[in-house]
């Protein structure tokens, strides 16, 4: 008994182990089968799964049958039929003749063709055809069809007989008659048709009918072989926005493609790219169905287009396409599957990243200190202040542009252009003409064939309808190999609502704009500066807001000067504002309250106005369309100022202006504030202007110039605007002076010990700033 019990336990253990093994094996096989459901990829490419067969269905009525590409979805009575009996089959065997619509595309077919004909007795069915014969014959009363098929005039079947059947059923269960042609190789031209002629031999005393036109009664032609073609492309523009172009090719045109679902999925690994449902919805970036636009491609073919409305992150992506075809079973979806794998690259790397300037400027100042040690050695606190200034210069260094070959300078002016119009009656249109007519110019740029052209049209039309601002609209088509004929289709839609211009060769103007010749809407203020831009398109509400903003300095206002003081960008100004006197000197006579601050305000205005007034005048007089040359000139002036301070400790123009302004002060003020202190405040106003230019290059050109060009009262308003900027600059210097005194006597001691070093060290930093910006302009927009 013990032995039997032990054997039972061993058998139980064996059963458990075998069950576990089988379970593990089945799960492993299951995972393998799942993994084999789709092909794994290791890079960009495209895979397409076409249907194995394609159809031409017999449709229409008995008097006028046709061959059609659409699978019927009706399940009731057949839509069409052709009746026959033994007498009619003997006297006139031709039952019907039908042809397809003319081909829209040249077509070459290589494969097999089968013709299925569904027929039955006209009644509910009987066995009379099997037991009765009209004529003495060794066979039963049978039915067969003879089929003649030609494609483009080339005979494929010549009176070929189907299988013979002694029919016994009604139309609810029709019999299928089939004839097959193998190894067919035929070419057809545009306009050719597929023709079929059907004869019948019917020996049964009961009448019969050939049926067609329902879901399951599919009398027609089945093609087994290549029949349709798909071309799919994903175009990534400079802003990492994706445009999908789908060109469906069928002998009978785009109508054969009834519906499509297109999804952009990623970023993810190549091995995870397959058609189907995704568990991680975060990877499904876009879902498209109806086309957003169309364009005409090669051979006058229609190309369907879609586009993303925002830039995508760099990485590996796929376009998953599911297409339903008119000739396929409507109960089955995704008759045609396309998976396109592509890469969105990283943004181009600059020649020299601005981060390098963060190291160059402090190292340059440190090196200058080392060189200066060869002469007289100054107290250590003086060098401590210079080191502090070196680190303070990191703030403006962070705002320096990268040095690269980009033709557009960030926050820059729009390039001056004269472009040909698509409408020959319009001739050419220039930016100068547009700015002369309108306060704000809205440019819609698109690559030819992009659906964003239509989106921009809709947004611009709504903006015109609901906005009362003085806004000029224009669209510029750009892209490689752009031809005027590429825009004919869109020009009909546009109907001369506004100018449609053609970009220069190699997208010269488009590349000079911030969108880098990609789809975008750019808002240009009246002074010619780009106040705002957005990839793709811009709604009418956004256009109105941008237009209002452009008319009032594009968001630039005098208070920005004061707020900038509390950012890292103006830190050097606080170090430069350290007092030069160890003790505060009180006035000997009675002066008005706040006289010290007023003197700082007056002196700093002199230095700031020296820079701001010429810049504001140039912008107000229309130099905005050529502003890049103005900026290049400003870099030379900055270099000159930096070298003058570094070498001589002064700038002649500032010295002269300060002396003149100082001479206009009343005697009590001169007795209290010496000219060198007054001049130092003037320099602070100058350095403030340069620091603002580095951080916000267009605060004065846009803040004053755009207002001056905005309308009849623009000039008067611009004077008030400029005065406000100048006043705020003086307030900013006053605040900097007070912040520099935050450490009390220590600030005065350190300031006094570094009187000569601070300006010279800053002169070196200013020279580096000027050279850096000059190189970014020369190697970028100009070259």
Short mmCIF file of N, CA, C and O in Angstrom, two decimals, residues 358-441:
data_model
loop_
_atom_site.label_atom_id
_atom_site.label_comp_id
_atom_site.label_asym_id
_atom_site.label_seq_id
_atom_site.Cartn_x
_atom_site.Cartn_y
_atom_site.Cartn_z
N UNK A 358 30.15 82.60 -23.06
CA UNK A 358 30.07 82.62 -21.59
C UNK A 358 31.44 82.33 -20.98
O UNK A 358 31.75 82.81 -19.87
N UNK A 359 32.26 81.58 -21.71
CA UNK A 359 33.60 81.28 -21.21
C UNK A 359 34.62 82.29 -21.73
O UNK A 359 35.56 82.65 -21.02
N UNK A 360 34.44 82.74 -22.98
CA UNK A 360 35.44 83.63 -23.59
C UNK A 360 35.55 84.95 -22.84
O UNK A 360 36.66 85.45 -22.55
N UNK A 361 34.40 85.57 -22.53
CA UNK A 361 34.43 86.92 -21.94
C UNK A 361 35.06 86.92 -20.55
O UNK A 361 35.99 87.71 -20.29
N UNK A 362 34.65 86.05 -19.63
CA UNK A 362 35.34 86.05 -18.33
C UNK A 362 36.82 85.70 -18.46
O UNK A 362 37.66 86.31 -17.79
N UNK A 363 37.16 84.74 -19.33
CA UNK A 363 38.56 84.38 -19.52
C UNK A 363 39.35 85.55 -20.11
O UNK A 363 40.52 85.77 -19.75
N UNK A 364 38.71 86.30 -21.02
CA UNK A 364 39.39 87.47 -21.60
C UNK A 364 39.70 88.52 -20.55
O UNK A 364 40.79 89.09 -20.53
N UNK A 365 38.72 88.76 -19.66
CA UNK A 365 38.94 89.75 -18.60
C UNK A 365 40.00 89.25 -17.63
O UNK A 365 40.88 90.02 -17.19
N UNK A 366 39.97 87.96 -17.29
CA UNK A 366 40.99 87.39 -16.41
C UNK A 366 42.38 87.50 -17.02
O UNK A 366 43.36 87.85 -16.35
N UNK A 367 42.44 87.22 -18.33
CA UNK A 367 43.73 87.35 -19.01
C UNK A 367 44.23 88.77 -19.01
O UNK A 367 45.44 89.02 -18.85
N UNK A 368 43.31 89.71 -19.18
CA UNK A 368 43.70 91.12 -19.15
C UNK A 368 44.23 91.50 -17.77
O UNK A 368 45.20 92.26 -17.66
N UNK A 369 43.64 90.94 -16.71
CA UNK A 369 44.13 91.21 -15.34
C UNK A 369 45.55 90.69 -15.19
O UNK A 369 46.43 91.36 -14.62
N UNK A 370 45.80 89.48 -15.71
CA UNK A 370 47.14 88.90 -15.59
C UNK A 370 48.16 89.77 -16.31
O UNK A 370 49.26 90.03 -15.81
N UNK A 371 47.78 90.24 -17.51
CA UNK A 371 48.71 91.11 -18.26
C UNK A 371 48.95 92.41 -17.51
O UNK A 371 50.08 92.92 -17.46
N UNK A 372 47.89 92.96 -16.89
CA UNK A 372 48.03 94.24 -16.18
C UNK A 372 48.90 94.11 -14.94
O UNK A 372 49.41 95.12 -14.43
N UNK A 373 49.07 92.90 -14.42
CA UNK A 373 49.91 92.72 -13.23
C UNK A 373 51.39 92.98 -13.51
O UNK A 373 52.17 93.15 -12.58
N UNK A 374 51.76 93.00 -14.79
CA UNK A 374 53.16 93.27 -15.11
C UNK A 374 53.55 94.70 -14.76
O UNK A 374 54.70 95.01 -14.54
N UNK A 375 52.55 95.60 -14.72
CA UNK A 375 52.82 96.98 -14.32
C UNK A 375 52.65 97.12 -12.82
O UNK A 375 52.95 96.23 -12.04
N UNK A 376 52.08 98.25 -12.44
CA UNK A 376 51.88 98.49 -11.01
C UNK A 376 50.77 97.58 -10.49
O UNK A 376 49.75 97.38 -11.14
N UNK A 377 51.01 97.02 -9.33
CA UNK A 377 50.04 96.11 -8.72
C UNK A 377 49.06 96.94 -7.90
O UNK A 377 49.47 97.72 -7.03
N UNK A 378 47.76 96.74 -8.19
CA UNK A 378 46.72 97.48 -7.47
C UNK A 378 46.26 96.66 -6.26
O UNK A 378 46.54 95.47 -6.15
N UNK A 379 45.57 97.31 -5.35
CA UNK A 379 45.05 96.58 -4.19
C UNK A 379 44.16 95.41 -4.62
O UNK A 379 43.46 95.49 -5.64
N UNK A 380 44.18 94.36 -3.83
CA UNK A 380 43.40 93.17 -4.15
C UNK A 380 41.91 93.46 -4.32
O UNK A 380 41.26 92.85 -5.17
N UNK A 381 41.30 94.37 -3.49
CA UNK A 381 39.87 94.65 -3.69
C UNK A 381 39.55 95.11 -5.11
O UNK A 381 38.46 94.84 -5.63
N UNK A 382 40.49 95.83 -5.75
CA UNK A 382 40.27 96.30 -7.11
C UNK A 382 40.12 95.12 -8.07
O UNK A 382 39.23 95.09 -8.93
N UNK A 383 41.01 94.13 -7.90
CA UNK A 383 40.92 92.95 -8.75
C UNK A 383 39.68 92.13 -8.43
O UNK A 383 39.10 91.49 -9.30
N UNK A 384 39.27 92.16 -7.18
CA UNK A 384 38.03 91.47 -6.81
C UNK A 384 36.84 92.04 -7.53
O UNK A 384 35.93 91.31 -7.97
N UNK A 385 36.81 93.39 -7.67
CA UNK A 385 35.71 94.03 -8.39
C UNK A 385 35.73 93.63 -9.86
O UNK A 385 34.68 93.37 -10.48
N UNK A 386 36.91 93.54 -10.45
CA UNK A 386 37.02 93.16 -11.87
C UNK A 386 36.55 91.72 -12.07
O UNK A 386 35.88 91.40 -13.06
N UNK A 387 36.92 90.85 -11.13
CA UNK A 387 36.45 89.46 -11.23
C UNK A 387 34.93 89.42 -11.12
O UNK A 387 34.25 88.68 -11.83
N UNK A 388 34.38 90.26 -10.23
CA UNK A 388 32.93 90.35 -10.10
C UNK A 388 32.30 90.84 -11.41
O UNK A 388 31.27 90.32 -11.85
N UNK A 389 32.94 91.80 -12.05
CA UNK A 389 32.44 92.30 -13.34
C UNK A 389 32.52 91.21 -14.41
O UNK A 389 31.63 91.10 -15.27
N UNK A 390 33.58 90.41 -14.35
CA UNK A 390 33.72 89.32 -15.32
C UNK A 390 32.57 88.33 -15.21
O UNK A 390 31.99 87.89 -16.22
N UNK A 391 32.20 87.99 -13.99
CA UNK A 391 31.08 87.07 -13.81
C UNK A 391 29.74 87.74 -14.11
O UNK A 391 28.81 87.09 -14.58
N UNK A 392 29.65 89.05 -13.85
CA UNK A 392 28.42 89.77 -14.18
C UNK A 392 28.19 89.80 -15.69
O UNK A 392 27.05 89.87 -16.15
N UNK A 393 29.28 89.75 -16.46
CA UNK A 393 29.16 89.78 -17.92
C UNK A 393 28.56 88.50 -18.49
O UNK A 393 28.23 88.44 -19.68
N UNK A 394 28.45 87.47 -17.64
CA UNK A 394 27.83 86.23 -18.12
C UNK A 394 26.37 86.47 -18.50
O UNK A 394 25.84 85.80 -19.40
N UNK A 395 25.71 87.42 -17.82
CA UNK A 395 24.30 87.71 -18.11
C UNK A 395 24.09 88.13 -19.56
O UNK A 395 23.36 87.47 -20.30
N UNK A 396 24.72 89.22 -20.01
CA UNK A 396 24.55 89.60 -21.41
C UNK A 396 25.11 88.58 -22.38
O UNK A 396 24.63 88.45 -23.51
N UNK A 397 26.16 87.84 -21.96
CA UNK A 397 26.73 86.82 -22.85
C UNK A 397 25.70 85.75 -23.19
O UNK A 397 25.72 85.18 -24.29
N UNK A 398 24.80 85.47 -22.24
CA UNK A 398 23.77 84.46 -22.50
C UNK A 398 22.79 84.89 -23.58
O UNK A 398 22.11 84.05 -24.18
N UNK A 399 22.71 86.19 -23.85
CA UNK A 399 21.78 86.70 -24.88
C UNK A 399 22.43 86.86 -26.24
O UNK A 399 21.76 87.29 -27.18
N UNK A 400 23.70 86.51 -26.35
CA UNK A 400 24.37 86.63 -27.64
C UNK A 400 23.83 85.57 -28.61
O UNK A 400 23.52 84.45 -28.20
N UNK A 401 23.74 85.88 -29.89
CA UNK A 401 23.25 84.89 -30.86
C UNK A 401 24.33 83.86 -31.18
O UNK A 401 25.52 84.11 -31.00
N UNK A 402 23.88 82.70 -31.66
CA UNK A 402 24.83 81.71 -32.16
C UNK A 402 25.45 82.23 -33.45
O UNK A 402 24.84 83.00 -34.20
N UNK A 403 26.66 81.78 -33.72
CA UNK A 403 27.32 82.12 -34.98
C UNK A 403 27.10 80.93 -35.92
O UNK A 403 27.65 79.85 -35.71
N UNK A 404 26.28 81.12 -36.92
CA UNK A 404 25.99 80.05 -37.86
C UNK A 404 25.69 80.66 -39.23
O UNK A 404 25.83 81.86 -39.43
N UNK A 405 25.27 79.79 -40.15
CA UNK A 405 24.98 80.27 -41.51
C UNK A 405 23.50 80.52 -41.74
O UNK A 405 23.03 80.51 -42.87
N UNK A 406 22.75 80.72 -40.66
CA UNK A 406 21.32 81.02 -40.82
C UNK A 406 21.16 82.43 -41.38
O UNK A 406 21.75 83.38 -40.87
N UNK A 407 20.35 82.56 -42.44
CA UNK A 407 20.20 83.89 -43.06
C UNK A 407 19.30 84.84 -42.29
O UNK A 407 19.15 85.98 -42.69
N UNK A 408 18.69 84.35 -41.22
CA UNK A 408 17.81 85.22 -40.44
C UNK A 408 18.38 85.44 -39.06
O UNK A 408 18.83 84.50 -38.40
N UNK A 409 18.40 86.69 -38.62
CA UNK A 409 18.84 87.04 -37.28
C UNK A 409 17.63 87.09 -36.37
O UNK A 409 16.63 87.74 -36.70
N UNK A 410 17.69 86.39 -35.25
CA UNK A 410 16.55 86.33 -34.35
C UNK A 410 16.03 87.72 -34.01
O UNK A 410 16.80 88.65 -33.77
N UNK A 411 14.69 87.83 -34.00
CA UNK A 411 14.03 89.10 -33.70
C UNK A 411 14.43 90.20 -34.68
O UNK A 411 14.48 91.37 -34.33
N UNK A 412 14.71 89.77 -35.92
CA UNK A 412 15.20 90.73 -36.90
C UNK A 412 14.11 91.36 -37.73
O UNK A 412 12.92 91.15 -37.51
N UNK A 413 14.56 92.16 -38.69
CA UNK A 413 13.64 92.82 -39.60
C UNK A 413 13.37 91.90 -40.79
O UNK A 413 14.15 90.99 -41.09
N UNK A 414 12.26 92.13 -41.44
CA UNK A 414 11.93 91.35 -42.63
C UNK A 414 12.85 91.76 -43.77
O UNK A 414 13.16 92.95 -43.93
N UNK A 415 13.31 90.81 -44.60
CA UNK A 415 14.18 91.17 -45.72
C UNK A 415 13.39 91.93 -46.78
O UNK A 415 12.22 91.64 -47.05
N UNK A 416 14.03 92.91 -47.36
CA UNK A 416 13.39 93.65 -48.45
C UNK A 416 13.28 92.73 -49.67
O UNK A 416 14.23 92.04 -50.01
N UNK A 417 12.11 92.72 -50.31
CA UNK A 417 11.95 91.83 -51.46
C UNK A 417 11.07 92.48 -52.52
O UNK A 417 10.24 93.34 -52.24
N UNK A 418 11.30 92.06 -53.74
CA UNK A 418 10.43 92.38 -54.88
C UNK A 418 10.20 91.05 -55.59
O UNK A 418 11.12 90.50 -56.20
N UNK A 419 8.98 90.52 -55.51
CA UNK A 419 8.69 89.19 -56.02
C UNK A 419 7.62 89.27 -57.12
O UNK A 419 6.72 90.10 -57.07
N UNK A 420 7.74 88.35 -58.07
CA UNK A 420 6.77 88.27 -59.15
C UNK A 420 5.46 87.70 -58.62
O UNK A 420 5.44 86.79 -57.79
N UNK A 421 4.36 88.24 -59.16
CA UNK A 421 3.05 87.74 -58.80
C UNK A 421 2.65 86.62 -59.74
O UNK A 421 3.05 86.58 -60.90
N UNK A 422 1.83 85.69 -59.23
CA UNK A 422 1.32 84.62 -60.09
C UNK A 422 0.38 85.19 -61.15
O UNK A 422 0.27 84.64 -62.25
N UNK A 423 -0.28 86.29 -60.80
CA UNK A 423 -1.17 86.96 -61.76
C UNK A 423 -0.33 87.88 -62.63
O UNK A 423 0.22 88.87 -62.15
N UNK A 424 -0.20 87.59 -63.93
CA UNK A 424 0.65 88.44 -64.78
C UNK A 424 0.20 89.88 -64.86
O UNK A 424 1.00 90.78 -65.13
N UNK A 425 -1.09 90.13 -64.62
CA UNK A 425 -1.59 91.51 -64.68
C UNK A 425 -1.09 92.34 -63.50
O UNK A 425 -1.02 93.56 -63.58
N UNK A 426 -0.74 91.66 -62.39
CA UNK A 426 -0.27 92.37 -61.20
C UNK A 426 1.21 92.74 -61.31
O UNK A 426 1.65 93.74 -60.75
N UNK A 427 1.96 91.95 -62.03
CA UNK A 427 3.40 92.22 -62.16
C UNK A 427 4.14 91.77 -60.92
O UNK A 427 4.00 90.64 -60.46
N UNK A 428 4.92 92.66 -60.35
CA UNK A 428 5.70 92.34 -59.15
C UNK A 428 5.19 93.17 -57.96
O UNK A 428 4.59 94.23 -58.15
N UNK A 429 5.45 92.65 -56.78
CA UNK A 429 5.03 93.32 -55.54
C UNK A 429 6.24 93.37 -54.62
O UNK A 429 6.97 92.38 -54.47
N UNK A 430 6.47 94.52 -53.99
CA UNK A 430 7.60 94.69 -53.07
C UNK A 430 7.09 94.89 -51.66
O UNK A 430 5.96 95.34 -51.44
N UNK A 431 7.94 94.55 -50.71
CA UNK A 431 7.60 94.79 -49.31
C UNK A 431 7.44 96.28 -49.05
O UNK A 431 6.57 96.70 -48.27
N UNK A 432 8.26 97.09 -49.71
CA UNK A 432 8.16 98.55 -49.53
C UNK A 432 6.77 99.05 -49.93
O UNK A 432 6.17 99.88 -49.24
N UNK A 433 6.24 98.53 -51.05
CA UNK A 433 4.90 98.95 -51.50
C UNK A 433 3.83 98.56 -50.49
O UNK A 433 2.90 99.32 -50.21
N UNK A 434 3.97 97.37 -49.94
CA UNK A 434 2.98 96.89 -48.98
C UNK A 434 3.01 97.73 -47.71
O UNK A 434 1.96 98.11 -47.17
N UNK A 435 4.23 98.02 -47.22
CA UNK A 435 4.35 98.83 -46.00
C UNK A 435 3.90 100.26 -46.23
O UNK A 435 3.47 100.95 -45.28
N UNK A 436 4.00 100.72 -47.46
CA UNK A 436 3.56 102.07 -47.78
C UNK A 436 2.03 102.19 -47.77
O UNK A 436 1.47 103.26 -47.48
N UNK A 437 1.35 101.06 -48.03
CA UNK A 437 -0.11 101.07 -48.10
C UNK A 437 -0.78 100.71 -46.78
O UNK A 437 -1.88 101.17 -46.49
N UNK A 438 -0.11 99.86 -45.98
CA UNK A 438 -0.77 99.29 -44.81
C UNK A 438 0.07 99.52 -43.56
O UNK A 438 1.29 99.64 -43.62
N UNK A 439 -0.63 99.56 -42.42
CA UNK A 439 0.06 99.69 -41.13
C UNK A 439 0.73 98.37 -40.74
O UNK A 439 1.78 98.37 -40.10
N UNK A 440 0.09 97.28 -41.08
CA UNK A 440 0.60 95.95 -40.74
C UNK A 440 0.49 95.07 -41.98
O UNK A 440 -0.52 95.12 -42.69
N UNK A 441 1.51 94.27 -42.23
CA UNK A 441 1.51 93.34 -43.36
C UNK A 441 1.54 91.91 -42.82
O UNK A 441 2.39 91.59 -41.98
#
